[in-house]
Protein backbone atom coordinates (compact mmCIF):
# COMPACT_ATOMS: atom_id res chain seq x y z
CA MET A 1 7.95 -24.21 12.24
CA SER A 2 9.58 -21.92 9.73
CA TYR A 3 6.93 -22.72 7.11
CA ILE A 4 4.26 -21.29 9.46
CA LYS A 5 6.27 -18.08 9.83
CA TYR A 6 6.72 -17.74 6.07
CA THR A 7 3.06 -18.53 5.44
CA ILE A 8 2.00 -15.77 7.84
CA LEU A 9 4.48 -13.32 6.33
CA THR A 10 3.31 -14.18 2.81
CA LEU A 11 -0.33 -13.70 3.78
CA ALA A 12 0.49 -10.37 5.44
CA ALA A 13 2.37 -9.18 2.34
CA LEU A 14 -0.51 -10.28 0.08
CA LEU A 15 -2.97 -8.41 2.29
CA ILE A 16 -0.88 -5.22 2.23
CA PHE A 17 -0.31 -5.32 -1.52
CA GLY A 18 -3.96 -6.25 -2.15
CA PHE A 19 -5.08 -3.24 -0.12
CA ALA A 20 -2.63 -1.03 -2.04
CA HIS A 21 -3.78 -2.46 -5.38
CA TYR A 22 -7.39 -1.66 -4.48
CA THR A 23 -6.68 1.83 -3.10
CA LEU A 24 -4.03 3.22 -5.46
CA ARG A 25 -5.18 4.80 -8.71
CA SER A 26 -5.16 2.66 -11.87
CA GLN A 27 -5.55 3.67 -15.50
CA ASP A 28 -7.51 2.09 -18.33
CA VAL A 29 -7.77 3.17 -21.95
CA VAL A 30 -11.33 2.53 -23.15
CA ARG A 31 -14.12 3.55 -25.47
CA VAL A 32 -17.18 4.71 -23.55
CA VAL A 33 -20.30 3.05 -24.99
CA GLY A 34 -22.97 4.22 -22.55
CA THR A 35 -23.97 5.53 -19.17
CA GLU A 36 -26.83 4.70 -16.86
CA VAL A 37 -28.19 5.32 -13.39
CA VAL A 38 -29.34 2.15 -11.64
CA ARG A 39 -31.16 1.68 -8.35
CA THR A 40 -28.74 -0.70 -6.63
CA GLU A 41 -29.13 -2.88 -3.56
CA VAL A 42 -26.07 -2.53 -1.34
CA GLY A 43 -25.82 -5.99 0.17
CA GLN A 44 -23.04 -8.37 1.12
CA ASN A 45 -20.36 -6.33 -0.69
CA GLN A 46 -21.16 -3.05 1.08
CA MET A 47 -17.54 -2.46 2.10
CA PHE A 48 -16.67 -1.87 -1.58
CA TRP A 49 -19.24 0.90 -2.00
CA VAL A 50 -18.69 4.48 -0.92
CA ARG A 51 -20.34 4.98 2.49
CA GLY A 52 -21.59 1.39 2.22
CA SER A 53 -21.54 0.49 5.89
CA ALA A 54 -22.21 4.00 7.22
CA THR A 55 -25.60 4.46 5.60
CA ALA A 56 -28.88 3.03 6.85
CA ILE A 57 -30.30 3.00 3.32
CA SER A 58 -29.90 -0.43 1.78
CA ASN A 59 -30.45 0.71 -1.81
CA ARG A 60 -29.65 3.87 -3.71
CA ASP A 61 -29.08 5.26 -7.19
CA ILE A 62 -25.61 4.55 -8.55
CA ARG A 63 -24.16 6.04 -11.74
CA PHE A 64 -22.49 3.50 -14.02
CA ILE A 65 -20.28 4.06 -17.05
CA ASN A 66 -20.11 1.24 -19.60
CA ALA A 67 -16.95 0.91 -21.65
CA VAL A 68 -15.00 -1.41 -23.90
CA LEU A 69 -11.31 -2.04 -23.25
CA GLN A 70 -8.67 -2.03 -25.99
CA ASN A 71 -8.88 -5.82 -26.29
CA GLY A 72 -12.65 -5.67 -26.88
CA LYS A 73 -13.75 -6.86 -23.44
CA PRO A 74 -16.54 -4.94 -21.73
CA MET A 75 -15.88 -3.06 -18.49
CA VAL A 76 -18.34 -1.37 -16.16
CA TYR A 77 -17.28 1.41 -13.79
CA ARG A 78 -19.24 3.06 -11.02
CA ASN A 79 -19.21 6.79 -10.56
CA GLU A 80 -19.67 7.80 -6.90
CA ASP A 81 -18.39 10.74 -4.92
CA THR A 82 -15.81 9.69 -2.33
CA ALA A 83 -16.24 13.00 -0.47
CA TRP A 84 -14.07 12.97 2.68
CA GLY A 85 -14.03 9.16 3.04
CA TRP A 86 -11.56 6.46 2.16
CA PRO A 87 -9.70 6.34 -0.19
CA PRO A 88 -8.88 10.04 0.10
CA TYR A 89 -9.49 11.18 -3.49
CA PHE A 90 -11.87 13.97 -2.35
CA LYS A 91 -14.08 13.40 -5.39
CA PHE A 92 -17.13 15.66 -5.47
CA ASN A 93 -17.78 15.80 -9.23
CA SER A 94 -19.52 12.53 -10.13
CA GLY A 95 -22.34 14.41 -11.85
CA ASP A 96 -19.90 16.28 -14.08
CA LEU A 97 -18.00 13.07 -14.89
CA GLN A 98 -21.28 11.39 -15.82
CA ALA A 99 -22.10 14.23 -18.24
CA GLU A 100 -18.61 13.99 -19.79
CA ALA A 101 -18.99 10.22 -20.13
CA GLN A 102 -22.36 10.67 -21.86
CA GLN A 103 -20.73 13.10 -24.27
CA PHE A 104 -17.88 10.65 -24.92
CA SER A 105 -20.33 7.80 -25.55
CA GLU A 106 -21.83 9.81 -28.42
CA MET A 107 -18.41 10.06 -30.06
CA SER A 108 -18.01 7.21 -32.53
CA GLU A 109 -14.21 7.26 -32.44
CA GLY A 110 -11.86 8.28 -29.68
CA TRP A 111 -10.06 6.78 -26.76
CA ILE A 112 -10.69 7.79 -23.17
CA LEU A 113 -8.16 7.50 -20.35
CA ILE A 114 -10.01 6.52 -17.19
CA ASN A 115 -8.39 6.88 -13.78
CA HIS A 116 -10.02 4.70 -11.15
CA TYR A 117 -9.47 2.80 -7.95
CA GLY A 118 -10.87 -0.56 -7.01
CA ILE A 119 -11.33 -3.88 -8.74
CA ARG A 120 -13.94 -5.47 -10.97
CA SER A 121 -15.41 -8.70 -9.69
CA ARG A 122 -18.33 -10.12 -11.61
CA ILE A 123 -18.97 -12.77 -8.94
CA PHE A 124 -19.38 -10.26 -6.09
CA SER A 125 -20.71 -7.34 -8.22
CA ILE A 126 -17.80 -5.05 -7.35
CA TYR A 127 -17.05 -2.16 -9.70
CA PRO A 128 -14.04 0.18 -9.81
CA ASN A 129 -14.90 3.82 -9.03
CA ILE A 130 -13.87 6.43 -11.60
CA THR A 131 -11.91 9.41 -10.29
CA ASN A 132 -11.15 11.16 -13.59
CA LEU A 133 -11.51 10.73 -17.35
CA ARG A 134 -10.11 12.52 -20.36
CA VAL A 135 -9.71 12.11 -24.11
CA ILE A 136 -6.39 10.86 -25.50
CA GLU A 137 -5.28 10.58 -29.11
CA SER A 138 -4.48 6.87 -29.11
CA PRO A 139 -3.85 4.07 -26.61
CA SER A 140 -0.12 4.30 -27.27
CA VAL A 141 0.10 7.81 -25.78
CA ALA A 142 -1.33 6.87 -22.37
CA PRO A 143 0.86 8.36 -19.65
CA ILE A 144 2.76 6.28 -17.12
CA ASN A 145 0.92 5.91 -13.82
CA TRP A 146 3.60 7.36 -11.53
CA VAL A 147 1.29 7.54 -8.51
CA ARG A 148 0.85 3.77 -8.51
CA ILE A 149 4.55 3.08 -9.11
CA ILE A 150 5.66 5.45 -6.34
CA GLY A 151 3.01 4.02 -4.00
CA PHE A 152 4.22 0.44 -4.45
CA VAL A 153 7.88 1.48 -4.12
CA LEU A 154 7.09 3.31 -0.86
CA ILE A 155 5.22 0.28 0.48
CA GLY A 156 8.20 -1.90 -0.46
CA PHE A 157 10.60 0.42 1.39
CA ILE A 158 8.35 0.49 4.45
CA LEU A 159 8.14 -3.31 4.50
CA LEU A 160 11.91 -3.55 4.07
CA ALA A 161 12.44 -1.12 6.96
CA ILE A 162 10.07 -3.10 9.18
CA TRP A 163 11.87 -6.33 8.28
CA ARG A 164 15.28 -4.76 9.06
CA LEU A 165 14.03 -3.38 12.40
CA TRP A 166 12.60 -6.79 13.29
CA ASN A 167 15.93 -8.47 12.48
CA HIS A 168 17.84 -5.96 14.61
CA PHE A 169 15.35 -6.43 17.45
CA THR A 170 15.67 -10.23 17.37
CA LEU A 171 19.49 -9.96 17.31
CA TRP A 172 19.36 -7.59 20.29
CA LEU A 173 17.07 -10.01 22.14
CA GLN A 174 19.41 -12.90 21.35
CA GLU A 175 22.40 -10.93 22.67
CA LYS A 176 20.53 -10.07 25.87
CA ALA A 177 19.48 -13.70 26.31
CA ASP A 178 23.08 -14.91 25.78
CA SER A 179 24.35 -12.29 28.24
CA LEU A 180 21.80 -13.38 30.82
CA LYS A 181 22.71 -17.06 30.32
CA SER A 182 26.41 -16.32 30.79
CA ARG A 183 25.69 -14.40 34.02
CA LEU A 184 23.56 -17.22 35.37
CA LYS A 185 26.30 -19.78 34.67
CA ARG A 186 28.80 -17.87 36.88
């Protein structure tokens, strides 16, 4: 029976860390090669789009930013306002970011640091959403992503605290059960 318990705990931990990986800000160093606005059908993957399930419109215009990673692989980012929704980045400047990205795509040389949340899945057509972008001198001077590190450390501490509380609770229950058994034997 212990393998069932550990399987459930492992799945719960994977779910929590997967949610954190999707929600916490990530950084990529890229070269922007183009921008576009595409009329997109929000279908089966609507939970990964901003206001995907809350809107009655099944298709809308989405801003995309096309880039190339340091290793030469292409990467596509979406550029949507998060407004007051989840995750709480309060992004209201997608038009300005699109204009900056167009300007950066005209630069022949130069690295761009892109802050984003989300994942890229080619199978399900899921794109990470850009929250910020800026020019950096070279890929080696990209700053450390402290927000992500602190977020995962906090989640680890919270999970550790929950585990410790659960252990104390089960020990307390065991003591109460033993006490009750000893009273019943008298």
